[in-house]
Amino acid sequence: MNLFDYKRPSSIADAVAAGAEPGAAYLAGGTNLLDLMKVGARKPDVLVDISRLPGLGEIETLQDGSVRIGALVRNSDLARDAGFAKAYPAVAEALLSGASAQLRNAATVGGNLMQQTRCLYFYDQQSRCNRRQPGAGCDAIGGETGKHAVLGWTKQCIATHPSDFCVALAALDASVELQGPDGARSVSLEEFYTLPTEDTPGGADVRPGELVTALTLPADAAHFAGHARYIKLRDRTSYAFAIVSAAAMADISDGVVQDIRIAMGGVAARPWRARAAEAALKSKAPTPELISAAAEAALADASPSGDNAYKIELAKRLVHRAIEQALAGTPQTIPALPGSVFAAQAAGR
Amino acid sequence: MTRSLTLTINGTKHDIELEDARPTLLDVLRERVGLTGTKKGCDRGQCGACTVLVDGRRINSCLALAMSHDGAEITTIEGVADGETLHPVQAAFIENDGFQCGYCTPGQIMSAIGLFSENGTANDPEQLREGMSGNICRCAAYAGITEALLDAQTRLSGKE
Ligand SMILES: Cc1cc2nc3c(=O)[nH]c(=O)nc-3n(C[C@H](O)[C@H](O)[C@H](O)COP(=O)(O)OP(=O)(O)OC[C@H]3O[C@@H](n4cnc5c(N)ncnc54)[C@H](O)[C@@H]3O)c2cc1C
Ligand code: SF4
Ligand code: FES
Ligand code: FES
């Protein structure tokens, strides 16, 4: 690990001022940043410890019914907040399917949002990586690409965003609140992650010094509580990143899908909203044929970026299953194995 | 630049001087305070051997910057027994062969203590295994570990 200076400002304004200095990085739980620093993938000159900043640790329901989650709320505290988990069960399930209990206890929601890709070549200092060093090239292409993107990639970067949480958030039209040296702004979570272009590698759209202060879920996000699932496929049953994952949430009345949200993880540099799949089911009485058509539509634009064509079929089947499970109704309690396709389907129902 | 911090470890206050801000909580516990019960397996958050309680919550001490926890109360494996009397979770691990080589064991025990304080009790082995999935056992003593947790819950509820 490189030598660095350490600061612990006591106000958001001081933190933003310190964070805007060249070479500064915010430290929250540290579960991603320290990992990257240990392998030299990040070499900040100053760590600005935000973990004790006041006012960023609350989960609040606002007047208009939207919910605001402070950036320092711990992943485990959000998932275990009974009111939150009841209103947004797929978000809780996504959180609990991520990492391990120890990591979720340390990890903050802001850090989860801002975590870096797990692309092996991004981690490996001997490899060329456009994300680490713009213009360097991408050694992932032609290498070990089994876990890389199948949607929205270019030759600049084929990495995926690893978060489970963000997939469920994208389905619910969450937005990100930021505070920077030039003031505050709010941006949709989906847009917050820019996709690679022909000459830029993409990544989280944070400007120098910008601090994520909160996440908000709009009032209509609570309409999906009765029919919401998040499922993820991993190399092992627990404590592993998603190969692919899917969130499906429906608002159903009189047997008709009034509104539906579908998003995928592990497939792109952002949590991927499958709007064509949503359109296939919206305002319809769901049938097996319609669900299959929706799953096909979700991956219609996909193409392998290497040895990962299998992911396209896998994602299709996972979307299919997530829709079926969502339509069957949210389980009474979160399954013993959150997000697992191996959890008994009827678990806790 | 030298740094100083204070940690209350197993009930005892320690004033610690560091040459710079880099050490993790794990390295401070092992190298500065001499509490080597907490193990370093991967040093990357991937195995759970370094699990300790910080202000009552289990975390991986290898991915915790020590400076960031200035003022915190830390509980390590050295702090869970009551004198010569083992903590019920420790006793249950011995009784149920919850280990082979023992390297992962301090982390397993601290994680189990953390789990019980988070969830109360669960008699579903699947739920216990999932709750402990952040602790890898290279000897694969998992069957014994699950038995130990089930037994520990009985012991803990008997005590209450
Ligand atoms: C072994 C392992 C397994 C994991 N498995 C999963 C998994 O299955 N699913 C999953 O979703 N995640 C997984 N994770 C990732 C984990 O969720 C993240 O490490 C965690 O959410 C990061 O949060 P943190 O508070 O520790 O962030 P930090 O490590 O403190 O910060 C991460 C990054 O975000 C920046 N940052 C933090 N907070 C802010 C803020 N408020 N404003 C601006 N920038 C900020 C930091 O500068 C840094 O660049 C895993 C991690 C490990 C180590
Ligand atoms: S895929 Fe993206 S993150 Fe991975 S090496 Fe290429 S440019 Fe870097
Ligand atoms: S040593 Fe900390 S998780 Fe492995
Ligand atoms: S007992 Fe050997 S690693 Fe678990």
Coordinates of C-alpha atoms and ligand atoms in Angstrom, one line a residue:
Chain A
M1 CA 0.0 0.0 0.0
N2 CA 1.3 3.5 -0.8
L3 CA 1.8 6.1 1.9
F4 CA -1.1 8.4 2.3
D5 CA -2.3 11.2 4.5
Y6 CA -5.5 10.6 6.6
K7 CA -8.1 13.2 7.3
R8 CA -11.4 12.9 9.2
P9 CA -13.4 16.1 8.6
S10 CA -16.4 16.7 10.8
S11 CA -18.7 18.4 8.3
I12 CA -19.9 17.6 4.8
A13 CA -18.6 21.0 3.6
D14 CA -15.1 20.2 5.0
A15 CA -15.2 16.7 3.5
V16 CA -16.1 18.0 0.1
A17 CA -13.3 20.6 0.3
A18 CA -10.8 17.9 1.2
G19 CA -12.2 15.4 -1.3
A20 CA -11.8 18.0 -4.1
E21 CA -8.0 18.1 -3.7
P22 CA -6.1 16.1 -6.3
G23 CA -5.3 12.6 -5.2
A24 CA -8.0 12.5 -2.5
A25 CA -10.4 9.5 -2.0
Y26 CA -13.3 9.1 0.3
L27 CA -13.2 6.3 2.8
A28 CA -16.5 4.8 4.1
G29 CA -16.5 1.2 5.2
G30 CA -13.2 0.6 3.4
T31 CA -14.2 -2.9 2.2
N32 CA -13.6 -2.0 -1.5
L33 CA -11.1 0.8 -1.3
L34 CA -8.6 -0.9 1.1
D35 CA -8.8 -4.1 -1.1
L36 CA -7.9 -2.0 -4.2
M37 CA -5.2 -0.2 -2.3
K38 CA -3.6 -3.4 -1.2
V39 CA -3.0 -4.5 -4.8
G40 CA -2.1 -1.0 -5.9
A41 CA -5.1 -0.6 -8.1
R42 CA -5.8 2.6 -6.2
K43 CA -3.1 4.9 -4.8
P44 CA -4.7 7.9 -3.2
D45 CA -2.5 10.6 -1.6
V46 CA -5.2 11.4 1.0
L47 CA -7.9 9.3 2.5
V48 CA -10.9 11.5 3.6
D49 CA -12.7 9.4 6.2
I50 CA -16.4 10.2 5.8
S51 CA -17.6 7.4 8.1
R52 CA -18.5 9.7 11.0
L53 CA -20.0 12.6 9.0
P54 CA -23.2 13.7 10.7
G55 CA -26.6 13.5 9.0
L56 CA -25.8 10.7 6.5
G57 CA -27.0 7.7 8.5
E58 CA -30.8 8.0 8.4
I59 CA -33.5 6.2 6.5
E60 CA -36.4 8.7 6.2
T61 CA -39.8 8.7 4.5
L62 CA -40.5 12.1 3.1
Q63 CA -43.8 13.9 2.9
D64 CA -44.4 12.9 -0.7
G65 CA -43.9 9.2 0.1
S66 CA -40.4 8.9 -1.3
V67 CA -37.7 7.4 0.8
R68 CA -34.3 8.9 1.4
I69 CA -31.4 6.6 2.5
G70 CA -28.3 8.4 3.8
A71 CA -25.1 7.3 2.1
L72 CA -23.6 6.0 5.4
V73 CA -26.4 3.6 6.3
R74 CA -24.8 0.2 6.5
N75 CA -25.9 -2.4 4.0
S76 CA -27.0 -4.8 6.8
D77 CA -28.9 -2.0 8.7
L78 CA -30.9 -1.2 5.6
A79 CA -31.7 -4.8 4.8
R80 CA -32.8 -5.5 8.4
D81 CA -34.9 -2.3 8.8
A82 CA -38.3 -4.0 9.1
G83 CA -40.3 -1.1 7.5
F84 CA -37.9 -0.8 4.6
A85 CA -37.7 -4.5 4.0
K86 CA -41.5 -4.8 4.0
A87 CA -41.9 -1.9 1.5
Y88 CA -39.0 -2.9 -0.8
P89 CA -38.5 -6.6 -0.3
A90 CA -36.4 -7.1 -3.4
V91 CA -34.0 -4.4 -2.4
A92 CA -33.5 -6.2 1.0
E93 CA -33.1 -9.5 -0.7
A94 CA -30.5 -8.1 -3.1
L95 CA -28.6 -6.6 -0.2
L96 CA -28.6 -9.8 1.8
S97 CA -27.5 -11.8 -1.2
G98 CA -24.3 -9.7 -1.5
A99 CA -21.0 -10.4 0.1
S100 CA -21.0 -11.8 3.7
A101 CA -22.6 -10.7 6.9
Q102 CA -19.3 -9.2 8.1
L103 CA -18.9 -7.2 4.9
R104 CA -22.5 -6.0 4.9
N105 CA -22.0 -4.8 8.5
A106 CA -19.1 -2.6 7.4
A107 CA -20.2 -1.6 3.9
T108 CA -22.2 1.6 3.4
V109 CA -24.8 2.1 0.8
G110 CA -22.8 5.0 -0.8
G111 CA -19.8 2.6 -1.0
N112 CA -21.9 -0.1 -2.5
L113 CA -22.9 2.3 -5.2
M114 CA -19.4 3.5 -5.8
Q115 CA -17.6 0.1 -5.7
Q116 CA -15.4 -0.6 -8.6
T117 CA -15.7 -3.4 -11.1
R118 CA -14.2 -6.8 -10.2
C119 CA -12.6 -7.2 -13.6
L120 CA -9.4 -9.2 -12.9
Y121 CA -7.4 -7.0 -15.3
F122 CA -8.5 -3.9 -13.5
Y123 CA -7.0 -5.4 -10.3
D124 CA -3.9 -6.7 -11.9
Q125 CA -1.2 -4.0 -12.1
Q126 CA 0.6 -5.8 -14.9
S127 CA -2.4 -5.6 -17.2
R128 CA -3.4 -2.7 -19.4
C129 CA -6.8 -1.2 -18.4
N130 CA -8.5 1.8 -19.8
R131 CA -10.4 2.3 -16.6
R132 CA -7.3 2.5 -14.5
Q133 CA -5.4 4.5 -17.1
P134 CA -7.4 6.0 -19.9
G135 CA -6.0 5.2 -23.3
A136 CA -3.8 2.3 -22.1
G137 CA -5.9 -0.4 -23.8
C138 CA -7.9 -3.3 -22.4
D139 CA -6.2 -6.6 -21.6
A140 CA -9.5 -8.2 -20.7
I141 CA -10.4 -8.5 -24.4
G142 CA -9.1 -11.8 -25.6
G143 CA -8.3 -12.9 -22.1
E144 CA -10.4 -14.4 -19.3
T145 CA -13.8 -13.0 -20.2
G146 CA -16.3 -15.5 -18.8
K147 CA -17.7 -12.9 -16.3
H148 CA -17.6 -9.8 -18.5
A149 CA -20.4 -7.8 -20.1
V150 CA -22.9 -8.9 -22.8
L151 CA -24.7 -5.6 -23.0
G152 CA -23.6 -2.0 -23.6
W153 CA -19.9 -2.8 -23.9
T154 CA -17.4 -1.5 -26.4
K155 CA -13.7 -2.3 -27.2
Q156 CA -12.8 0.4 -24.6
C157 CA -14.2 -1.7 -21.7
I158 CA -16.2 -4.9 -21.3
A159 CA -16.4 -4.8 -17.5
T160 CA -19.6 -5.2 -15.4
H161 CA -20.8 -3.3 -12.4
P162 CA -20.8 -5.9 -9.5
S163 CA -23.4 -4.6 -7.1
D164 CA -26.6 -6.6 -6.3
F165 CA -28.2 -3.7 -4.4
C166 CA -28.0 -1.3 -7.4
V167 CA -29.9 -3.8 -9.6
A168 CA -33.0 -3.7 -7.4
L169 CA -32.6 0.1 -7.0
A170 CA -32.4 0.6 -10.8
A171 CA -35.7 -1.3 -11.2
L172 CA -37.3 1.1 -8.8
D173 CA -36.1 4.3 -10.5
A174 CA -33.8 5.3 -7.6
S175 CA -31.8 8.4 -7.8
V176 CA -28.5 9.4 -6.4
E177 CA -27.9 12.7 -4.5
L178 CA -24.5 14.2 -4.7
Q179 CA -22.8 17.2 -3.0
G180 CA -19.8 18.7 -4.7
P181 CA -17.7 21.8 -4.6
D182 CA -20.2 23.5 -7.0
G183 CA -23.3 22.5 -5.1
A184 CA -25.8 19.6 -5.0
R185 CA -27.4 17.6 -7.8
S186 CA -29.5 14.6 -8.2
V187 CA -29.2 12.0 -11.0
S188 CA -31.0 8.8 -11.9
L189 CA -29.1 5.8 -10.6
E190 CA -29.2 4.2 -14.0
E191 CA -27.7 7.3 -15.7
F192 CA -25.2 7.6 -13.0
Y193 CA -23.2 4.8 -14.5
T194 CA -22.1 5.9 -17.9
L195 CA -21.6 3.1 -20.5
P196 CA -18.3 2.8 -22.4
T197 CA -18.2 4.6 -25.8
E198 CA -15.9 4.2 -28.7
D199 CA -13.2 6.2 -26.9
T200 CA -14.1 6.3 -23.2
P201 CA -14.3 3.4 -20.7
G202 CA -17.4 4.5 -18.8
G203 CA -17.9 4.3 -15.0
A204 CA -19.6 6.2 -12.2
D205 CA -20.3 9.8 -13.2
V206 CA -18.8 11.6 -10.2
R207 CA -17.0 14.8 -10.6
P208 CA -13.9 15.7 -8.6
G209 CA -14.9 16.1 -4.9
E210 CA -18.4 14.9 -5.3
L211 CA -19.7 13.1 -2.3
V212 CA -22.7 10.7 -2.6
T213 CA -25.0 12.0 0.2
A214 CA -28.1 9.8 -0.3
L215 CA -30.2 7.6 -2.4
T216 CA -33.9 8.2 -3.0
L217 CA -36.7 5.9 -4.0
P218 CA -39.7 7.6 -5.5
A219 CA -43.1 7.2 -3.9
D220 CA -44.3 4.7 -6.6
A221 CA -41.5 2.3 -5.7
A222 CA -43.7 1.0 -2.8
H223 CA -46.3 -0.2 -5.2
F224 CA -44.3 -3.4 -6.0
A225 CA -44.1 -4.7 -2.4
G226 CA -46.5 -7.6 -3.0
H227 CA -44.7 -9.0 -6.1
A228 CA -40.9 -8.5 -5.9
R229 CA -37.9 -10.8 -6.2
Y230 CA -34.2 -10.6 -6.7
I231 CA -32.4 -13.7 -7.7
K232 CA -28.7 -14.2 -8.6
L233 CA -26.6 -17.0 -9.9
R234 CA -23.1 -17.5 -8.5
D235 CA -20.3 -19.9 -8.7
R236 CA -21.3 -21.1 -5.2
T237 CA -24.4 -20.7 -3.2
S238 CA -23.3 -17.8 -1.0
Y239 CA -20.5 -15.2 -0.6
A240 CA -19.9 -14.7 -4.3
F241 CA -20.6 -12.0 -6.9
A242 CA -23.3 -12.6 -9.4
I243 CA -22.5 -14.2 -12.7
V244 CA -25.9 -12.8 -13.7
S245 CA -28.8 -11.6 -11.6
A246 CA -32.3 -10.4 -12.1
A247 CA -34.8 -8.2 -10.2
A248 CA -38.5 -8.4 -11.2
M249 CA -41.2 -6.4 -9.5
A250 CA -44.9 -6.2 -10.5
D251 CA -47.9 -4.1 -9.5
I252 CA -50.9 -6.4 -10.2
S253 CA -54.6 -5.9 -9.9
D254 CA -57.5 -7.8 -11.3
G255 CA -55.0 -10.3 -12.7
V256 CA -53.5 -7.6 -14.9
V257 CA -49.9 -6.3 -14.7
Q258 CA -50.4 -2.6 -14.1
D259 CA -46.7 -1.9 -13.9
I260 CA -43.7 -4.0 -14.0
R261 CA -40.0 -3.5 -13.5
I262 CA -37.2 -5.8 -14.7
A263 CA -33.4 -5.2 -14.3
M264 CA -30.4 -7.4 -14.7
G265 CA -27.0 -7.5 -12.9
G266 CA -23.7 -8.9 -14.0
V267 CA -24.4 -8.1 -17.7
A268 CA -23.2 -4.6 -18.2
A269 CA -21.3 -1.6 -16.8
R270 CA -24.6 -0.5 -15.2
P271 CA -27.5 -2.3 -13.7
W272 CA -29.5 -2.9 -16.8
R273 CA -33.1 -2.0 -17.1
A274 CA -34.9 -4.3 -19.5
R275 CA -37.6 -1.9 -20.7
A276 CA -38.6 -4.0 -23.8
A277 CA -39.2 -6.9 -21.4
E278 CA -41.4 -4.7 -19.2
A279 CA -43.4 -3.5 -22.2
A280 CA -44.1 -7.1 -23.2
L281 CA -46.0 -7.7 -19.9
K282 CA -47.4 -4.3 -19.0
S283 CA -51.2 -4.0 -19.1
K284 CA -51.5 -7.7 -19.8
A285 CA -52.7 -10.7 -18.0
P286 CA -49.4 -12.7 -17.8
T287 CA -49.2 -16.1 -19.6
P288 CA -46.2 -18.4 -19.9
E289 CA -45.8 -17.3 -23.5
L290 CA -45.7 -13.6 -22.6
I291 CA -43.1 -14.3 -19.9
S292 CA -40.9 -16.1 -22.4
A293 CA -41.3 -13.3 -24.8
A294 CA -40.3 -10.8 -22.1
A295 CA -37.2 -12.8 -21.3
E296 CA -36.2 -13.0 -24.9
A297 CA -36.8 -9.2 -25.3
A298 CA -34.5 -8.5 -22.2
L299 CA -31.5 -10.0 -24.0
A300 CA -32.4 -9.1 -27.6
D301 CA -29.5 -6.6 -27.9
A302 CA -26.9 -8.8 -26.1
S303 CA -23.7 -10.0 -27.7
P304 CA -20.7 -11.8 -26.2
S305 CA -17.6 -9.8 -25.4
G306 CA -15.5 -12.9 -25.3
D307 CA -16.1 -16.4 -23.8
N308 CA -19.4 -15.4 -22.3
A309 CA -22.1 -16.2 -24.8
Y310 CA -23.4 -18.6 -22.1
K311 CA -24.4 -15.6 -20.0
I312 CA -27.0 -14.5 -22.6
E313 CA -29.0 -17.8 -22.3
L314 CA -28.4 -17.8 -18.5
A315 CA -29.7 -14.3 -18.1
K316 CA -32.7 -15.1 -20.2
R317 CA -33.6 -18.0 -18.0
L318 CA -33.0 -16.1 -14.9
V319 CA -35.2 -13.2 -16.0
H320 CA -37.8 -15.8 -16.8
R321 CA -37.6 -17.3 -13.4
A322 CA -37.5 -13.9 -11.6
I323 CA -40.7 -12.8 -13.4
E324 CA -42.4 -16.1 -12.5
Q325 CA -41.3 -15.8 -8.9
A326 CA -42.4 -12.2 -8.6
L327 CA -45.8 -12.9 -10.1
A328 CA -46.2 -15.7 -7.5
G329 CA -45.9 -13.1 -4.8
T330 CA -43.2 -11.9 -2.4
P331 CA -42.4 -14.5 0.2
Q332 CA -43.6 -13.7 3.8
T333 CA -40.0 -13.7 5.0
I334 CA -36.8 -13.4 3.1
P335 CA -35.6 -16.9 2.2
A336 CA -32.9 -18.6 4.3
L337 CA -30.7 -18.2 1.2
P338 CA -31.5 -14.7 0.0
G339 CA -31.4 -14.4 -3.8
S340 CA -30.6 -18.0 -4.3
V341 CA -32.1 -20.0 -7.1
F342 CA -31.6 -23.0 -4.9
A343 CA -33.8 -21.6 -2.1
A344 CA -36.9 -23.7 -1.9
Q345 CA -39.4 -21.8 -4.0
A346 CA -42.0 -21.9 -1.3
A347 CA -39.6 -20.9 1.4
G348 CA -41.3 -18.9 4.0
R349 CA -44.4 -18.3 1.9
Chain B
M1 CA 3.3 11.3 9.7
T2 CA 2.9 9.5 13.1
R3 CA -0.6 8.8 14.2
S4 CA -2.2 7.9 17.5
L5 CA -5.4 6.2 18.3
T6 CA -7.2 4.7 21.2
L7 CA -9.0 1.3 21.1
T8 CA -10.7 -0.4 24.0
I9 CA -9.8 -4.0 23.3
N10 CA -11.6 -6.7 25.4
G11 CA -12.4 -4.1 28.0
T12 CA -8.8 -2.7 28.3
K13 CA -8.0 0.7 26.9
H14 CA -4.9 0.9 24.6
D15 CA -3.2 4.0 23.4
I16 CA -1.5 3.1 20.1
E17 CA 1.1 5.0 18.2
L18 CA 1.5 4.3 14.4
E19 CA 4.2 5.4 12.1
D20 CA 1.6 6.3 9.5
A21 CA -2.1 5.7 8.8
R22 CA -1.8 2.5 6.8
P23 CA -2.2 -0.3 9.3
T24 CA -5.5 -2.3 9.3
L25 CA -7.2 -3.1 12.5
L26 CA -6.0 -6.7 12.0
D27 CA -2.4 -5.7 11.8
V28 CA -2.8 -3.4 14.9
L29 CA -4.3 -6.2 16.9
R30 CA -1.7 -8.8 15.9
E31 CA 1.5 -6.7 15.5
R32 CA 1.0 -3.8 17.9
V33 CA -1.1 -5.2 20.7
G34 CA 0.1 -8.8 20.4
L35 CA -3.3 -10.4 20.2
T36 CA -2.6 -13.1 17.7
G37 CA -5.8 -15.0 18.2
T38 CA -7.3 -13.1 15.3
K39 CA -6.0 -14.7 12.2
K40 CA -4.9 -13.4 8.8
G41 CA -6.1 -15.7 6.1
C42 CA -6.5 -13.8 2.8
D43 CA -6.1 -10.2 4.0
R44 CA -8.8 -9.3 1.4
G45 CA -12.2 -9.9 2.9
Q46 CA -12.6 -13.3 1.4
C47 CA -12.2 -15.8 4.2
G48 CA -13.5 -14.4 7.6
A49 CA -10.5 -15.6 9.6
C50 CA -10.0 -12.0 10.8
T51 CA -13.5 -11.5 12.2
V52 CA -13.8 -9.4 15.3
L53 CA -16.6 -7.4 16.9
V54 CA -16.4 -3.7 16.6
D55 CA -18.9 -1.9 18.8
G56 CA -20.7 -5.3 19.0
R57 CA -20.9 -5.9 15.3
R58 CA -18.8 -8.6 13.4
I59 CA -16.6 -7.2 10.7
N60 CA -13.5 -8.3 8.8
S61 CA -10.6 -6.6 10.5
C62 CA -8.4 -6.9 7.4
L63 CA -10.5 -4.4 5.5
A64 CA -10.9 -2.0 8.4
L65 CA -8.5 0.9 8.6
A66 CA -7.4 1.1 12.2
M67 CA -7.5 4.9 12.2
S68 CA -11.1 4.9 11.1
H69 CA -12.0 3.0 14.3
D70 CA -10.3 5.3 16.7
G71 CA -12.3 5.2 20.0
A72 CA -14.1 1.9 19.2
E73 CA -14.7 -1.1 21.4
I74 CA -13.2 -4.2 20.0
T75 CA -13.8 -7.8 21.1
T76 CA -11.5 -10.5 19.9
I77 CA -11.3 -14.2 20.6
E78 CA -9.1 -13.5 23.6
G79 CA -11.9 -11.6 25.2
V80 CA -14.9 -13.9 25.1
A81 CA -14.1 -16.4 27.9
D82 CA -15.0 -15.6 31.4
G83 CA -11.7 -16.4 33.2
E84 CA -11.2 -20.1 32.9
T85 CA -14.8 -20.7 31.8
L86 CA -15.1 -20.9 28.1
H87 CA -17.8 -18.9 26.2
P88 CA -20.7 -21.2 25.4
V89 CA -19.8 -20.9 21.7
Q90 CA -16.2 -21.9 22.4
A91 CA -17.4 -24.9 24.5
A92 CA -19.8 -25.9 21.7
F93 CA -17.1 -25.9 19.1
I94 CA -14.9 -28.2 21.2
E95 CA -17.8 -30.5 22.0
N96 CA -19.0 -30.8 18.4
D97 CA -15.6 -31.0 16.6
G98 CA -16.2 -27.6 15.0
F99 CA -12.7 -27.6 13.5
Q100 CA -9.7 -29.6 12.3
C101 CA -6.6 -27.4 12.1
G102 CA -8.2 -24.6 14.0
Y103 CA -6.9 -21.7 11.9
C104 CA -10.4 -20.4 10.9
T105 CA -11.8 -21.1 14.4
P106 CA -11.3 -17.8 16.1
G107 CA -13.0 -16.1 13.2
Q108 CA -15.8 -18.7 13.1
I109 CA -16.5 -18.2 16.8
M110 CA -16.5 -14.4 16.7
S111 CA -18.7 -14.6 13.6
A112 CA -21.1 -17.0 15.4
I113 CA -21.3 -14.6 18.4
G114 CA -22.0 -11.8 16.1
L115 CA -24.7 -13.8 14.3
F116 CA -26.5 -14.6 17.5
S117 CA -26.6 -11.0 18.5
E118 CA -28.0 -10.0 15.1
N119 CA -30.7 -12.6 14.7
G120 CA -31.5 -13.9 18.0
T121 CA -31.7 -17.6 17.4
A122 CA -32.5 -19.7 14.3
N123 CA -33.0 -23.4 14.4
D124 CA -32.9 -23.7 10.7
P125 CA -29.4 -25.1 9.8
E126 CA -29.7 -23.5 6.3
Q127 CA -30.1 -20.1 7.9
L128 CA -27.2 -20.8 10.2
R129 CA -25.0 -21.8 7.3
E130 CA -26.0 -18.8 5.3
G131 CA -25.3 -16.6 8.3
M132 CA -21.8 -18.1 8.6
S133 CA -21.0 -18.0 4.9
G134 CA -18.5 -15.3 5.4
N135 CA -16.2 -17.7 7.2
I136 CA -14.4 -20.2 5.0
C137 CA -13.0 -23.4 6.5
R138 CA -10.2 -24.8 4.4
C139 CA -10.5 -28.1 6.4
A140 CA -14.2 -28.2 5.5
A141 CA -15.3 -28.8 9.1
Y142 CA -18.6 -27.3 8.2
A143 CA -20.8 -30.2 9.4
G144 CA -19.2 -29.8 12.9
I145 CA -19.5 -26.0 12.8
T146 CA -23.2 -26.2 12.1
E147 CA -23.6 -28.7 14.9
A148 CA -21.6 -26.4 17.2
L149 CA -23.9 -23.5 16.4
L150 CA -27.0 -25.4 17.0
D151 CA -25.6 -26.6 20.3
A152 CA -24.3 -23.1 21.2
Q153 CA -27.8 -21.8 20.8
T154 CA -29.1 -24.3 23.3
R155 CA -26.4 -23.5 25.7
L156 CA -27.0 -19.8 25.4
S157 CA -30.7 -20.1 25.9
G158 CA -30.2 -22.3 28.9
K159 CA -28.1 -19.6 30.5
E160 CA -30.6 -16.9 30.1
Ligands
LIG1 C1 -15.0 -10.7 -0.7 C2 -16.0 -9.7 -1.1 C3 -17.2 -10.1 -1.7 C4 -18.2 -9.2 -2.1 N1 -19.4 -9.6 -2.6 C5 -20.3 -8.7 -3.1 C6 -21.5 -9.2 -3.7 O1 -21.8 -10.4 -3.8 N2 -22.4 -8.2 -4.1 C7 -22.2 -6.9 -3.9 O2 -23.0 -6.1 -4.3 N3 -21.0 -6.5 -3.4 C8 -20.1 -7.4 -3.0 N4 -18.9 -6.9 -2.4 C9 -18.6 -5.5 -2.5 C10 -19.1 -4.7 -1.3 O3 -20.5 -4.5 -1.4 C11 -18.5 -3.3 -1.3 O4 -17.1 -3.5 -1.0 C12 -19.1 -2.3 -0.4 O5 -20.4 -2.1 -0.6 C13 -18.3 -1.0 -0.4 O6 -18.8 -0.2 0.6 P1 -17.8 0.6 1.6 O7 -18.6 1.5 2.5 O8 -16.9 -0.4 2.3 O9 -17.0 1.4 0.6 P2 -15.4 1.9 0.6 O10 -14.6 0.7 0.3 O11 -15.2 2.8 1.7 O12 -15.5 2.8 -0.8 C14 -15.7 2.2 -2.1 C15 -15.5 3.3 -3.1 O13 -16.5 4.3 -3.0 C16 -16.1 5.6 -2.7 N5 -17.1 6.1 -1.8 C17 -17.5 5.5 -0.7 N6 -18.5 6.3 -0.1 C18 -18.7 7.3 -0.9 C19 -19.6 8.5 -0.9 N7 -20.5 8.6 0.0 N8 -19.4 9.4 -1.9 C20 -18.5 9.2 -2.9 N9 -17.7 8.2 -3.0 C21 -17.7 7.2 -2.0 C22 -14.7 5.4 -2.2 O14 -13.9 6.5 -2.4 C23 -14.2 4.1 -2.9 O15 -13.8 4.5 -4.2 C24 -17.9 -7.8 -1.9 C25 -16.8 -7.4 -1.4 C26 -15.8 -8.3 -1.0 C27 -14.5 -7.8 -0.3
SF4_2 S1 -12.7 -4.6 -19.2 FE1 -12.6 -2.5 -18.5 S2 -11.9 -2.7 -16.3 FE2 -11.4 -4.7 -17.4 S3 -9.3 -4.4 -18.2 FE3 -10.7 -3.8 -19.8 S4 -10.9 -1.5 -19.5 FE4 -10.1 -2.4 -17.6
FES3 S1 -8.1 -12.2 6.5 FE1 -9.8 -10.9 6.6 S2 -11.3 -11.9 5.5 FE2 -9.5 -13.2 5.2
FES4 S1 -10.4 -25.9 10.9 FE1 -8.8 -25.7 9.4 S2 -9.5 -24.1 8.2 FE2 -11.2 -24.4 9.5

